Amino acid sequence: MSEPRPLIAVVVFPGSNDDRDAQQALERLGADAVRVWHDEPALPAGTAAVVLPGGFSYGDYLRCGAIARFSPVMRAVTEFAEDGGLVLGICNGFQILTEAGLLPGALRPNASLAFVCRDVALRVERADTPFTSRCHADQELTIAVKHGEGCWFADADLLAELEADGRLLLRYAEAENPNGAVGDVAGVLNAAGNVFGLMPHPEHAVDPLLGSTDGALILGSLVDAARLSIAVAV
Amino acid sequence: MRATVVVRPKDGILDPQGQAVESSLRHLGFAVDSARVGRVVELDLDTEDAGDARAQLERMCEQLLANPLIESYEIALQADA
């Protein structure tokens, strides 16, 4: 008997450009991934997880992600997240989730002011989450980043609170911080543990031809959790 | 009623654009201690009531024009000429 393929919605905003890579990666890892246009008022029936992909939604006007959060589908994504649904934001998707208030902090222009595009070494803080279950704590991953505004910021109080709660799920390894993010933070989890955003691109690290398969650990964890959520629902 | 909203990075927030401008001005020979780069939004509002305009602008800033976590804003109103 083959395992059920959970339905994962990949939202496409005007200016998204990693939606097809995300879709292909999720399909390879055992999901039915469908791309959903931002103008849709609802998510497809049976959606088990949502991915907000990378890109430059609305041309990054005003601030990255600031306009995309008003897309019609974001109301449905917010309700889905508030009901405990799994949501993953990659790069621009992470920026949108912070602007929408679904994740803490904000993403600022890189300290270098330069667009950074290279592999970075990352450290996984915890493995007991829907996004890292295929990893182990303190595991080092190599995944590419490619962004101009990935400098995650939180003030000292918020940073301490997130650290104490174990929500700084992914950090750049020592001397690897590509953008000046405080606390070397590369990815943050929400309080309920069902929404995660990260600057690196796991969908670009799912095949040896791409130089790394470590991204499959994160996306594969999401597929596992999405499959579990439909099993529970049935 | 016309309004000008100035949005700028909060004190203590890293402003690499401001640093780049500051360093370029120094290269040109200007004695500059610091520079911060923000954004100006000019708006025409469909009201002549300053209190109403200011209340609307505050909401615009909180909801869209600024990210209160990292940016501060200033509102200036001018009556239509």
XYZ file of C-alpha atoms in Angstrom:
315
model
C 0.000 0.000 0.000
C 1.448 3.382 -0.961
C 1.426 6.214 1.525
C -1.263 8.868 1.030
C -0.045 12.038 -0.690
C -1.029 15.094 1.373
C -2.279 18.132 -0.538
C 0.078 21.090 -0.164
C -0.928 24.497 -1.531
C 1.902 26.645 -2.916
C 0.642 30.231 -3.094
C 1.637 32.226 -6.185
C 1.777 36.008 -5.796
C 2.515 38.409 -8.657
C 6.313 38.304 -8.597
C 6.756 34.906 -6.925
C 9.443 32.956 -8.773
C 10.267 29.880 -6.701
C 6.757 28.439 -6.721
C 7.514 25.817 -9.399
C 10.713 24.695 -7.662
C 8.795 24.371 -4.395
C 6.020 22.443 -6.138
C 8.467 20.040 -7.814
C 10.431 19.469 -4.619
C 7.262 18.718 -2.625
C 5.998 16.363 -5.363
C 9.306 14.456 -5.302
C 9.001 14.149 -1.541
C 5.568 12.564 -1.728
C 3.038 15.408 -1.672
C 0.409 16.498 -4.153
C 1.506 20.098 -4.559
C -0.793 22.549 -6.300
C -0.096 26.173 -7.092
C -2.802 28.549 -5.868
C -3.135 32.066 -7.337
C -3.085 34.840 -4.715
C -6.505 36.097 -5.827
C -8.295 32.942 -4.631
C -10.556 33.586 -1.643
C -10.052 30.070 -0.263
C -7.508 27.270 -0.123
C -8.315 24.048 -2.036
C -10.512 21.619 -0.111
C -8.349 19.159 1.809
C -5.278 21.384 2.012
C -2.923 19.824 4.572
C -0.178 22.470 4.448
C 0.574 25.808 2.801
C 3.891 27.013 1.386
C 4.559 30.683 0.644
C 7.422 30.568 -1.866
C 10.329 32.854 -2.611
C 10.352 35.689 -5.095
C 9.652 39.390 -5.235
C 5.932 39.688 -4.612
C 4.546 43.039 -5.785
C 8.060 44.095 -6.756
C 9.013 44.370 -3.071
C 7.278 47.778 -3.109
C 7.210 49.665 0.209
C 8.786 46.785 2.189
C 9.303 43.147 1.167
C 6.059 41.277 1.807
C 4.163 44.390 2.923
C 1.699 44.366 0.019
C 1.357 40.603 -0.476
C -0.150 40.152 2.948
C -3.278 41.944 1.685
C -3.825 39.396 -1.107
C -7.245 37.720 -0.822
C -5.744 34.271 -0.224
C -3.827 35.553 2.815
C -7.073 35.812 4.771
C -7.590 32.086 4.176
C -3.937 31.341 4.981
C -4.228 33.281 8.254
C -7.383 31.383 9.257
C -5.712 28.101 8.287
C -2.707 28.974 10.471
C -4.898 30.072 13.395
C -6.683 26.706 13.203
C -3.321 24.957 13.590
C -2.652 24.354 9.883
C 0.990 23.960 8.806
C 2.432 27.000 7.025
C 5.987 27.321 5.702
C 7.344 30.611 4.347
C 10.548 30.558 2.307
C 12.514 33.797 1.791
C 9.885 36.216 0.422
C 7.307 33.912 2.026
C 9.075 34.447 5.381
C 8.985 38.213 4.792
C 5.233 38.022 4.080
C 4.587 35.999 7.267
C 6.403 38.577 9.425
C 4.551 41.465 7.766
C 1.266 39.595 8.309
C 2.081 39.195 12.005
C 2.103 35.388 11.794
C 5.797 35.292 12.702
C 7.805 37.585 14.993
C 10.482 40.038 13.930
C 11.084 41.832 10.653
C 13.416 41.435 7.689
C 15.639 44.368 6.781
C 18.090 45.034 3.939
C 21.282 42.966 4.240
C 23.954 44.711 6.296
C 26.254 44.579 3.255
C 23.535 46.160 1.058
C 24.510 43.473 -1.472
C 22.327 40.703 -2.805
C 23.761 37.464 -1.399
C 23.554 34.229 -3.376
C 25.568 31.312 -2.001
C 25.452 28.129 0.047
C 25.442 28.705 3.791
C 25.967 26.349 6.703
C 23.036 26.261 9.133
C 22.418 24.681 12.506
C 19.115 23.074 13.453
C 18.206 23.952 17.043
C 15.468 21.351 17.586
C 14.142 18.284 15.804
C 10.787 18.039 17.612
C 8.871 20.258 15.177
C 6.834 19.564 12.017
C 9.573 21.286 9.985
C 12.662 19.526 11.342
C 11.517 16.017 12.296
C 13.845 14.447 9.702
C 16.815 16.323 11.232
C 18.473 15.905 14.601
C 19.185 18.687 17.079
C 22.435 20.547 16.340
C 22.604 19.010 12.881
C 24.442 21.164 10.375
C 22.755 21.688 6.997
C 24.032 23.314 3.820
C 21.360 25.217 1.916
C 21.625 28.182 -0.459
C 20.397 31.670 0.344
C 19.631 34.302 -2.316
C 18.242 37.552 -1.017
C 18.817 41.273 -0.640
C 16.698 41.734 2.482
C 17.241 38.826 4.817
C 18.558 40.630 7.872
C 16.120 39.391 10.499
C 15.630 41.810 13.378
C 14.080 41.519 16.828
C 14.819 43.724 19.817
C 16.743 42.248 22.755
C 13.614 41.377 24.781
C 11.901 39.599 21.903
C 15.096 37.765 20.973
C 15.528 36.532 24.552
C 11.900 35.414 24.723
C 12.124 33.506 21.419
C 15.390 31.903 22.459
C 13.941 30.803 25.809
C 10.948 29.278 24.003
C 13.176 27.397 21.541
C 11.652 29.204 18.588
C 14.899 30.242 16.875
C 14.752 27.000 14.962
C 17.435 27.608 12.373
C 20.636 29.635 12.760
C 23.549 30.421 10.522
C 26.622 28.496 11.659
C 29.498 30.419 13.177
C 30.936 33.040 10.788
C 28.334 32.100 8.168
C 25.775 34.884 8.770
C 25.227 36.274 5.237
C 23.068 39.297 6.075
C 23.673 40.601 9.608
C 20.596 38.981 11.167
C 20.509 39.383 14.956
C 21.366 36.190 16.842
C 22.452 34.618 13.511
C 18.787 33.737 13.043
C 17.914 32.101 9.714
C 14.464 30.738 10.592
C 11.789 31.338 13.251
C 8.856 29.292 14.547
C 5.557 30.746 15.821
C 4.389 30.168 19.399
C 1.996 27.364 18.482
C 4.701 25.577 16.475
C 2.751 25.286 13.205
C 4.140 28.280 11.255
C 7.795 28.476 10.238
C 9.703 30.926 8.072
C 13.285 30.785 6.853
C 15.535 32.753 4.492
C 17.461 29.775 2.966
C 15.823 27.877 0.101
C 15.238 24.190 0.928
C 13.500 23.709 -2.445
C 16.834 24.383 -4.159
C 18.596 21.652 -2.157
C 16.733 18.434 -2.904
C 19.006 16.683 -5.408
C 22.767 15.936 -5.514
C 22.860 17.769 -8.858
C 21.961 20.945 -6.971
C 24.937 20.547 -4.634
C 22.984 19.571 -1.528
C 20.041 17.441 -0.528
C 19.691 18.970 2.936
C 16.632 20.974 1.922
C 14.778 17.699 1.519
C 15.121 17.166 5.281
C 13.037 20.288 5.932
C 10.501 19.856 3.127
C 10.314 16.111 3.814
C 9.552 16.852 7.469
C 6.711 19.105 6.313
C 5.335 16.392 3.998
C 5.478 13.869 6.863
C 3.626 16.252 9.195
C 1.051 17.112 6.522
C 0.430 13.404 5.913
C 0.008 12.855 9.651
C -2.468 15.751 9.874
C -4.757 14.205 7.249
C -4.490 10.792 8.913
C -5.636 12.387 12.177
C -8.417 14.302 10.410
C -9.791 11.065 8.879
C -6.137 68.089 2.803
C -2.554 67.184 1.927
C -0.300 65.125 4.128
C 3.343 64.181 4.163
C 4.401 61.082 6.058
C 8.081 60.526 6.769
C 9.037 56.948 7.676
C 12.525 56.241 8.966
C 14.399 53.389 10.638
C 14.099 53.585 14.419
C 17.109 54.607 16.467
C 19.329 51.616 17.077
C 18.141 49.791 13.962
C 20.971 49.073 11.550
C 20.581 51.361 8.536
C 23.079 50.205 5.896
C 21.704 52.658 3.320
C 22.303 55.538 5.709
C 25.836 54.270 6.405
C 26.576 54.067 2.678
C 25.286 57.617 2.143
C 27.303 58.877 5.114
C 30.504 57.286 3.818
C 29.912 58.633 0.279
C 29.354 62.155 1.619
C 32.625 61.894 3.546
C 34.368 60.856 0.328
C 33.041 64.067 -1.212
C 34.659 66.025 1.603
C 31.569 66.815 3.700
C 31.945 66.608 7.470
C 29.004 64.269 8.157
C 28.578 62.490 11.477
C 25.648 60.329 10.507
C 22.978 59.861 7.866
C 19.728 57.929 8.006
C 17.705 57.052 4.934
C 13.923 56.847 5.168
C 10.946 57.238 2.898
C 8.466 60.036 2.169
C 4.837 59.331 1.281
C 2.719 62.245 0.028
C -1.036 61.875 0.201
C -4.136 63.826 -0.790
C -6.927 63.116 1.680
C -10.626 63.542 1.090
C -11.215 65.526 4.284
C -10.580 69.065 5.546
C -10.819 68.059 9.222
C -7.278 67.977 10.641
C -8.237 65.698 13.536
C -9.940 63.201 11.255
C -7.004 63.329 8.811
C -4.465 62.710 11.552
C -6.464 59.789 12.954
C -6.663 58.204 9.500
C -2.960 58.747 8.880
C -2.045 57.150 12.200
C -4.006 54.050 11.177
C -2.396 54.032 7.716
C 1.047 54.148 9.297
C 0.307 51.373 11.786
C -1.296 49.113 9.180
C 0.820 49.664 6.083
C 3.064 52.690 5.618
C 5.447 51.795 8.436
C 6.447 48.597 10.210
C 6.184 49.759 13.843
C 8.705 47.157 14.960
C 11.551 48.746 13.020
C 10.336 52.121 11.766
C 9.080 55.378 13.271
C 6.970 57.918 11.406
C 6.069 61.592 11.449
C 2.911 63.100 10.018
C 2.665 66.665 8.676
C -0.605 68.165 7.417
C -1.107 71.064 5.008
C -4.488 72.590 4.182
C -5.265 72.658 0.457
C -4.127 75.888 -1.177
